[in-house]
């Protein structure tokens, strides 16, 4: 059932080029005290979405720092993932129609099955998000430290769903939330810390590709490289408001008729809802030849996402709820100006003047699109400002530092 993910090595010293002076040395010093620590991250999918993206870099870099790190993925059938997607949505505040005794039992039986297979040879487990949250309850291991890592906006969860999940979370030694406002008020866990996610500047998705080459890659995808392009990269998910993006594009296009829109989305193994939304977006997109829809199923992988984020004139992330939104950091890292929903973890990434491009409505989003398409010099300044904020606060070594510091604290 549980599957270990195989990953190639990475070299932490390389990150010295981009991190603040002395940061990597400090991180190595911290890791020295934890050398040989057996740490296991657990989540519910090896591809698609932010958690998989994080672990792809965190695990090899931890290993290079001398930590004996592993990544294991729980398995489950469609029914289980239907339930967990609905639980995920409920923890973000949606109503939870599915919950009843049968669905609870399916969720718990799946966690029980995965727990039985979990090797207990670890000192620290970091369990990501609600899908595997009950593992700790069913796992016999009583010596390791258990951390629950919540990546979603859990500030105002559906009450019934949260009261179902809460006792399982409260069995953990610590919980991590991206920001303080996401911590539900009635949660009692001995240690609660706030750690925002981060991006890997050297991953194929984020390494520097010259913009001209990126425009060529997009040309190959059918985009007209001589006309303005806006782009949203995200899972096909209602919280990412893809239809709001289409509406904003349609309004902006009335003033900028040459405008093109690319919606680049991924479908994840633990996200059955994505398929329905993908189909609905496709229906909408075929009405307008300047709307393009791409996905990981049709060869739009990390390098292509990189090309879209680099070459777009403006990146959009019109989320209504957002735990963090790695895509915001990814686009800003490429100095692409961003217009984003004023939600959850997004504003912390939109520092300085970028704060003026946080939007609460379709109309506002359209207005900002027109402004940035017409004033590329404003966009260029925003891109420079955004990149510096990401460089100093949201790169993978900082995330590893925070996780290891927590592990050290718990093991003391
Ligand atoms: N992503 C991707 N291909 C796509 C759409 C998204 O690789 O077609 C990646 C995106 O680049 C980012 C992650 O999926 O690294 C999404 O993370 P985010 O935190 O933005 O949102 P989540 O999916 O976790 O809600």
Coordinates of C-alpha atoms and ligand atoms in Angstrom, one line a residue:
X1 CA 0.0 0.0 0.0
X2 CA 2.4 2.7 1.2
X3 CA 5.0 3.6 -1.5
X4 CA 8.4 5.0 -1.0
X5 CA 9.3 7.7 -3.6
X6 CA 12.7 7.3 -5.3
X7 CA 14.6 10.6 -5.9
X8 CA 18.0 11.6 -7.3
X9 CA 20.6 13.5 -5.1
X10 CA 20.9 17.3 -4.7
X11 CA 23.7 19.4 -3.5
X12 CA 22.9 21.9 -0.7
X13 CA 26.1 23.9 -1.3
X14 CA 24.7 25.1 -4.7
X15 CA 22.1 27.1 -2.8
X16 CA 24.8 29.3 -1.3
X17 CA 24.7 31.3 -4.6
X18 CA 21.1 32.4 -3.9
X19 CA 20.6 32.4 -0.2
X20 CA 21.6 35.1 2.2
X21 CA 25.3 35.1 3.1
X22 CA 26.1 32.5 5.8
X23 CA 22.6 30.9 5.7
X24 CA 23.8 27.5 4.2
X25 CA 26.6 27.3 6.8
X26 CA 24.1 27.9 9.6
X27 CA 21.8 25.3 8.1
X28 CA 24.7 22.8 8.0
X29 CA 25.6 23.5 11.6
X30 CA 22.0 22.8 12.6
X31 CA 21.9 19.6 10.6
X32 CA 25.2 18.4 12.1
X33 CA 23.4 18.1 15.5
X34 CA 20.8 15.9 13.8
X35 CA 23.1 13.7 11.6
X36 CA 21.6 10.3 11.0
X37 CA 18.1 11.4 12.1
X38 CA 15.6 9.1 10.5
X39 CA 12.8 11.4 9.2
X40 CA 9.8 10.4 7.1
X41 CA 7.5 12.7 5.2
X42 CA 4.1 11.2 4.3
X43 CA 1.5 12.6 1.9
X44 CA -1.1 11.3 -0.5
X45 CA 0.4 11.9 -4.0
X46 CA 3.8 11.8 -5.6
X47 CA 2.8 14.3 -8.3
X48 CA 0.5 17.3 -8.9
X49 CA 0.0 20.0 -6.4
X50 CA 2.2 21.9 -3.9
X51 CA 3.1 19.2 -1.4
X52 CA 4.6 16.9 -4.0
X53 CA 6.5 19.8 -5.4
X54 CA 8.0 20.7 -2.0
X55 CA 9.0 17.1 -1.1
X56 CA 10.8 16.6 -4.5
X57 CA 13.4 19.1 -3.3
X58 CA 13.2 18.9 0.5
X59 CA 14.0 15.1 0.8
X60 CA 17.2 15.1 -1.4
X61 CA 18.5 18.3 0.2
X62 CA 17.9 16.9 3.7
X63 CA 19.8 13.7 2.7
X64 CA 22.7 15.9 1.5
X65 CA 22.7 17.5 4.9
X66 CA 23.1 14.1 6.6
X67 CA 19.5 13.4 7.5
X68 CA 18.2 10.0 6.7
X69 CA 15.1 11.3 5.0
X70 CA 12.4 9.4 3.2
X71 CA 9.1 10.2 1.5
X72 CA 6.3 7.8 1.6
X73 CA 2.9 8.1 -0.2
X74 CA -0.3 6.5 1.1
X75 CA -2.5 4.7 -1.3
X76 CA -6.2 4.5 -1.6
X77 CA -9.0 4.0 -4.1
X78 CA -11.2 6.5 -5.8
X79 CA -13.8 6.5 -3.0
X80 CA -11.1 7.3 -0.4
X81 CA -9.8 10.2 -2.5
X82 CA -13.4 11.5 -3.2
X83 CA -13.8 11.6 0.6
X84 CA -10.5 13.2 1.3
X85 CA -10.9 15.8 -1.4
X86 CA -14.2 16.7 0.2
X87 CA -12.6 16.7 3.6
X88 CA -9.8 19.0 2.2
X89 CA -12.5 21.3 0.9
X90 CA -14.4 21.2 4.2
X91 CA -11.3 22.1 6.2
X92 CA -11.0 25.1 3.8
X93 CA -14.5 26.1 4.8
X94 CA -16.8 24.4 2.3
X95 CA -19.8 22.5 3.5
X96 CA -19.1 18.8 3.9
X97 CA -22.1 17.0 2.5
X98 CA -20.4 13.6 2.3
X99 CA -19.7 13.1 5.9
X100 CA -21.6 10.2 7.5
X101 CA -20.7 7.0 9.3
X102 CA -19.8 5.1 6.1
X103 CA -17.5 7.8 4.7
X104 CA -15.8 8.1 8.1
X105 CA -15.3 4.4 8.2
X106 CA -13.7 4.4 4.7
X107 CA -11.4 7.2 5.7
X108 CA -10.3 5.5 8.9
X109 CA -10.0 2.0 7.4
X110 CA -7.7 3.4 4.7
X111 CA -5.6 5.1 7.3
X112 CA -5.5 1.9 9.3
X113 CA -4.4 -0.1 6.3
X114 CA -1.6 2.3 5.5
X115 CA -0.6 2.5 9.2
X116 CA -0.1 -1.3 9.3
X117 CA 2.4 -1.1 6.5
X118 CA 4.3 1.9 7.8
X119 CA 7.8 1.0 8.9
X120 CA 8.4 2.2 12.4
X121 CA 12.2 2.8 11.9
X122 CA 11.9 6.5 12.1
X123 CA 12.6 9.2 14.7
X124 CA 10.3 11.8 13.2
X125 CA 7.2 11.6 11.0
X126 CA 5.9 14.6 9.2
X127 CA 2.4 13.8 8.0
X128 CA 1.1 16.2 5.4
X129 CA -2.6 17.4 5.2
X130 CA -5.8 15.7 6.2
X131 CA -5.6 12.6 3.9
X132 CA -3.2 10.6 6.1
X133 CA -3.9 12.5 9.4
X134 CA -5.3 9.5 11.2
X135 CA -2.1 7.4 10.6
X136 CA -0.7 8.4 13.9
X137 CA -3.8 7.1 15.7
X138 CA -3.3 3.7 14.1
X139 CA 0.4 3.4 14.1
X140 CA 2.0 1.3 16.9
X141 CA 5.1 3.4 16.9
X142 CA 5.3 5.3 20.3
X143 CA 8.9 6.5 20.4
X144 CA 9.0 8.7 17.3
X145 CA 7.9 12.3 17.3
X146 CA 4.9 13.0 15.1
X147 CA 4.2 16.3 13.3
X148 CA 1.1 17.1 11.4
X149 CA 1.8 19.6 8.6
X150 CA -1.3 21.5 7.4
X151 CA -0.9 23.1 4.0
X152 CA -4.4 24.5 3.6
X153 CA -6.3 27.5 4.9
X154 CA -7.9 25.9 8.0
X155 CA -8.9 29.2 9.6
X156 CA -12.7 28.7 9.3
X157 CA -13.2 25.0 8.7
X158 CA -16.6 23.3 8.4
X159 CA -17.4 22.5 12.0
X160 CA -18.5 18.9 11.5
X161 CA -15.5 18.0 9.4
X162 CA -13.1 19.7 11.7
X163 CA -14.5 18.0 14.8
X164 CA -14.2 14.7 13.1
X165 CA -10.5 15.4 12.2
X166 CA -9.4 17.2 15.3
X167 CA -9.0 14.3 17.8
X168 CA -6.7 12.6 15.3
X169 CA -4.6 15.7 14.9
X170 CA -4.5 16.2 18.7
X171 CA -2.6 12.9 19.0
X172 CA 0.4 14.5 17.4
X173 CA 3.4 16.0 19.2
X174 CA 3.4 19.1 17.0
X175 CA 1.5 20.8 14.2
X176 CA 2.7 23.1 11.5
X177 CA 0.5 25.8 9.9
X178 CA 1.6 28.1 7.1
X179 CA 0.4 31.1 9.1
X180 CA -1.0 31.9 12.6
X181 CA -4.4 32.8 11.3
X182 CA -4.9 29.2 10.0
X183 CA -4.6 27.6 13.4
X184 CA -8.1 26.6 14.5
X185 CA -8.9 28.1 17.9
X186 CA -9.9 24.8 19.6
X187 CA -6.8 22.8 18.5
X188 CA -4.8 21.5 21.4
X189 CA -1.4 20.1 20.4
X190 CA 1.7 20.6 22.6
X191 CA 3.7 22.5 20.0
X192 CA 2.2 24.6 17.2
X193 CA 4.5 26.5 14.8
X194 CA 4.1 28.6 11.7
X195 CA 6.2 27.6 8.7
X196 CA 5.5 28.9 5.2
X197 CA 6.4 26.7 2.2
X198 CA 9.2 27.5 -0.3
X199 CA 10.3 26.9 -3.8
X200 CA 13.5 25.3 -5.2
X201 CA 15.3 27.9 -7.4
X202 CA 17.2 25.2 -9.2
X203 CA 14.4 22.7 -10.0
X204 CA 13.5 22.4 -13.7
X205 CA 10.5 24.5 -12.9
X206 CA 12.4 27.4 -11.5
X207 CA 15.9 27.4 -13.1
X208 CA 16.6 30.3 -15.4
X209 CA 15.5 29.8 -19.0
X210 CA 16.0 32.8 -21.2
X211 CA 12.7 34.5 -21.9
X212 CA 13.3 34.4 -25.7
X213 CA 13.6 30.6 -25.5
X214 CA 10.5 30.4 -23.4
X215 CA 8.5 32.4 -26.0
X216 CA 9.7 29.8 -28.5
X217 CA 8.5 27.0 -26.3
X218 CA 5.1 28.7 -26.1
X219 CA 5.1 29.2 -29.8
X220 CA 5.5 25.4 -30.1
X221 CA 2.4 25.1 -27.9
X222 CA 0.4 27.2 -30.3
X223 CA 0.6 30.6 -28.5
X224 CA 1.2 33.7 -30.6
X225 CA 4.5 34.9 -29.2
X226 CA 4.0 38.4 -30.6
X227 CA 0.7 39.0 -28.7
X228 CA 0.2 39.6 -25.0
X229 CA -0.3 36.6 -22.8
X230 CA -1.7 36.2 -19.3
X231 CA -1.4 32.8 -17.6
X232 CA -2.7 31.0 -14.5
X233 CA -0.9 27.8 -13.5
X234 CA -2.8 25.7 -10.9
X235 CA -4.6 22.5 -10.2
X236 CA -8.1 22.5 -11.7
X237 CA -9.9 23.4 -8.5
X238 CA -12.8 25.7 -7.6
X239 CA -10.7 27.5 -5.0
X240 CA -8.3 28.6 -7.8
X241 CA -11.3 30.2 -9.5
X242 CA -10.5 29.3 -13.1
X243 CA -13.8 30.6 -14.3
X244 CA -13.2 33.9 -12.6
X245 CA -9.9 34.1 -14.5
X246 CA -11.8 33.5 -17.8
X247 CA -14.3 36.2 -16.9
X248 CA -11.5 38.7 -16.0
X249 CA -9.7 37.9 -19.3
X250 CA -13.0 38.4 -21.2
X251 CA -13.5 41.9 -19.6
X252 CA -9.8 42.8 -20.2
X253 CA -10.0 41.7 -23.8
X254 CA -12.7 44.2 -24.5
X255 CA -9.9 46.8 -24.0
X256 CA -7.0 44.7 -25.2
X257 CA -8.3 42.7 -28.1
X258 CA -4.9 41.0 -28.8
X259 CA -4.9 39.4 -25.3
X260 CA -4.4 35.6 -25.0
X261 CA -5.1 33.5 -21.9
X262 CA -3.4 30.2 -21.0
X263 CA -4.7 28.0 -18.2
X264 CA -2.1 25.5 -17.3
X265 CA -3.4 22.9 -14.9
X266 CA -2.4 19.7 -13.3
X267 CA -4.4 16.7 -12.4
X268 CA -3.3 15.0 -9.2
X269 CA -3.8 11.3 -8.2
X270 CA -5.5 12.4 -5.0
X271 CA -7.8 14.9 -6.7
X272 CA -10.7 13.3 -8.6
X273 CA -12.7 16.6 -8.6
X274 CA -10.0 18.0 -11.0
X275 CA -11.2 15.9 -13.9
X276 CA -14.7 17.4 -13.8
X277 CA -13.4 20.9 -13.6
X278 CA -11.0 20.2 -16.4
X279 CA -13.9 19.2 -18.6
X280 CA -16.0 22.2 -17.7
X281 CA -13.0 24.6 -18.4
X282 CA -12.5 22.9 -21.7
X283 CA -16.1 23.5 -22.7
X284 CA -15.7 27.2 -21.9
X285 CA -12.3 27.5 -23.6
X286 CA -13.4 26.1 -27.0
X287 CA -15.7 29.1 -27.4
X288 CA -12.6 31.4 -27.8
X289 CA -9.6 30.6 -29.9
X290 CA -7.4 32.9 -27.7
X291 CA -8.0 30.7 -24.6
X292 CA -5.6 27.8 -24.3
X293 CA -5.9 25.0 -21.8
X294 CA -2.9 22.7 -21.0
X295 CA -2.3 20.0 -18.6
X296 CA 0.3 17.6 -17.3
X297 CA -1.5 14.8 -19.2
X298 CA -0.6 16.4 -22.5
X299 CA 3.1 16.9 -22.0
X300 CA 3.0 20.2 -20.2
X301 CA 5.6 19.3 -17.5
X302 CA 7.9 21.3 -15.3
X303 CA 10.0 22.9 -18.1
X304 CA 6.9 24.0 -19.9
X305 CA 5.4 25.5 -16.7
X306 CA 8.7 27.3 -16.3
X307 CA 8.3 28.6 -19.8
X308 CA 4.8 29.8 -19.2
X309 CA 5.6 31.5 -15.9
X310 CA 8.7 33.2 -17.5
X311 CA 7.2 34.3 -20.8
X312 CA 3.7 35.4 -19.7
X313 CA 3.4 39.2 -19.6
X314 CA 1.3 38.8 -16.4
X315 CA 0.8 35.8 -14.2
X316 CA -2.6 35.4 -12.5
X317 CA -3.4 33.5 -9.4
X318 CA -7.0 34.4 -8.7
X319 CA -7.5 32.1 -5.7
X320 CA -10.4 32.5 -3.4
X321 CA -8.8 30.4 -0.7
X322 CA -5.1 29.5 -0.7
X323 CA -2.8 27.8 1.8
X324 CA 0.2 29.5 0.3
X325 CA 0.2 29.2 -3.5
X326 CA 3.7 28.1 -4.6
X327 CA 2.8 29.3 -8.1
X328 CA 2.9 32.9 -6.8
X329 CA 6.5 32.4 -5.6
X330 CA 7.4 30.6 -8.8
X331 CA 6.2 33.3 -11.1
X332 CA 7.8 36.1 -9.0
X333 CA 11.0 34.2 -8.9
X334 CA 11.0 34.6 -12.7
X335 CA 10.3 38.4 -12.2
X336 CA 6.9 38.0 -13.9
X337 CA 4.4 40.5 -12.4
X338 CA 1.6 38.8 -10.5
X339 CA -2.1 39.6 -10.0
X340 CA -3.4 37.4 -7.3
X341 CA -6.4 36.8 -5.1
X342 CA -6.3 38.4 -1.7
X343 CA -6.4 35.1 0.1
X344 CA -4.6 33.0 2.7
X345 CA -0.9 32.8 2.2
X346 CA -0.7 34.8 -1.0
X347 CA -0.4 38.3 0.5
X348 CA 2.8 37.4 2.4
X349 CA 4.5 36.8 -1.0
X350 CA 3.1 40.0 -2.6
X351 CA 5.3 42.4 -0.8
X352 CA 5.6 46.2 -1.3
X353 CA 3.9 47.6 -4.4
X354 CA 2.7 44.1 -5.4
X355 CA 0.2 44.5 -2.6
X356 CA -1.7 46.8 -5.0
X357 CA -2.2 43.8 -7.3
X358 CA -4.1 41.7 -4.7
X359 CA -7.6 41.5 -6.0
X360 CA -11.0 40.7 -4.5
X361 CA -13.2 40.6 -7.6
X362 CA -13.2 39.7 -11.3
X363 CA -13.6 43.3 -12.3
X364 CA -10.6 44.4 -10.2
X365 CA -8.6 41.6 -11.7
X366 CA -9.5 42.7 -15.2
X367 CA -8.6 46.3 -14.5
X368 CA -5.1 45.3 -13.2
X369 CA -4.6 43.0 -16.2
X370 CA -5.2 46.0 -18.6
X371 CA -3.0 48.2 -16.5
X372 CA 0.0 45.8 -16.5
X373 CA -0.4 44.9 -20.2
X374 CA -0.3 48.6 -21.1
X375 CA 2.5 49.5 -18.7
X376 CA 5.2 46.8 -19.0
X377 CA 7.7 49.0 -17.1
X378 CA 5.5 48.8 -14.0
X379 CA 5.4 45.0 -14.4
X380 CA 9.2 44.9 -14.6
X381 CA 9.6 46.8 -11.4
X382 CA 7.0 44.6 -9.6
X383 CA 8.9 41.5 -10.8
X384 CA 12.2 42.7 -9.4
X385 CA 10.6 43.6 -6.0
X386 CA 8.8 40.3 -5.9
X387 CA 11.8 38.2 -6.7
X388 CA 13.8 39.7 -3.9
X389 CA 11.1 38.9 -1.4
X390 CA 11.0 35.3 -2.6
X391 CA 14.8 35.0 -2.6
X392 CA 15.1 36.1 1.0
X393 CA 12.1 34.3 2.5
X394 CA 10.7 31.5 0.4
X395 CA 13.5 29.3 -0.9
X396 CA 13.8 25.6 0.1
X397 CA 16.8 25.9 2.5
X398 CA 14.8 28.1 4.8
X399 CA 11.9 25.6 4.8
X400 CA 14.4 22.8 5.7
X401 CA 15.9 25.0 8.4
X402 CA 12.5 25.5 10.0
X403 CA 11.5 21.8 9.8
X404 CA 14.9 20.6 11.3
X405 CA 14.7 23.2 14.0
X406 CA 11.3 21.9 15.0
X407 CA 12.5 18.3 14.9
X408 CA 15.4 19.3 17.2
X409 CA 13.1 21.0 19.6
X410 CA 10.8 18.0 19.8
X411 CA 13.7 15.5 20.3
X412 CA 15.3 17.4 23.1
Ligands
LIG1 N1 1.7 22.7 -11.2 C1 2.3 22.0 -12.2 N2 1.6 21.9 -13.4 C2 0.4 22.4 -13.6 C3 -0.2 23.1 -12.5 C4 0.5 23.2 -11.3 O1 3.4 21.6 -12.1 O2 -0.1 22.3 -14.7 C5 2.5 22.9 -9.9 C6 2.8 24.3 -9.7 O3 3.9 24.7 -10.5 C7 3.1 24.3 -8.2 C8 2.1 23.3 -7.7 O4 1.7 22.5 -8.8 O5 4.4 23.9 -8.0 C9 0.9 23.9 -7.1 O6 1.2 24.3 -5.8 P1 0.3 25.5 -5.1 O7 0.9 25.6 -3.7 O8 0.3 26.7 -5.9 O9 -1.2 24.9 -5.0 P2 -1.8 23.5 -4.6 O10 -2.0 22.7 -5.8 O11 -0.9 22.9 -3.6 O12 -3.1 23.9 -4.0

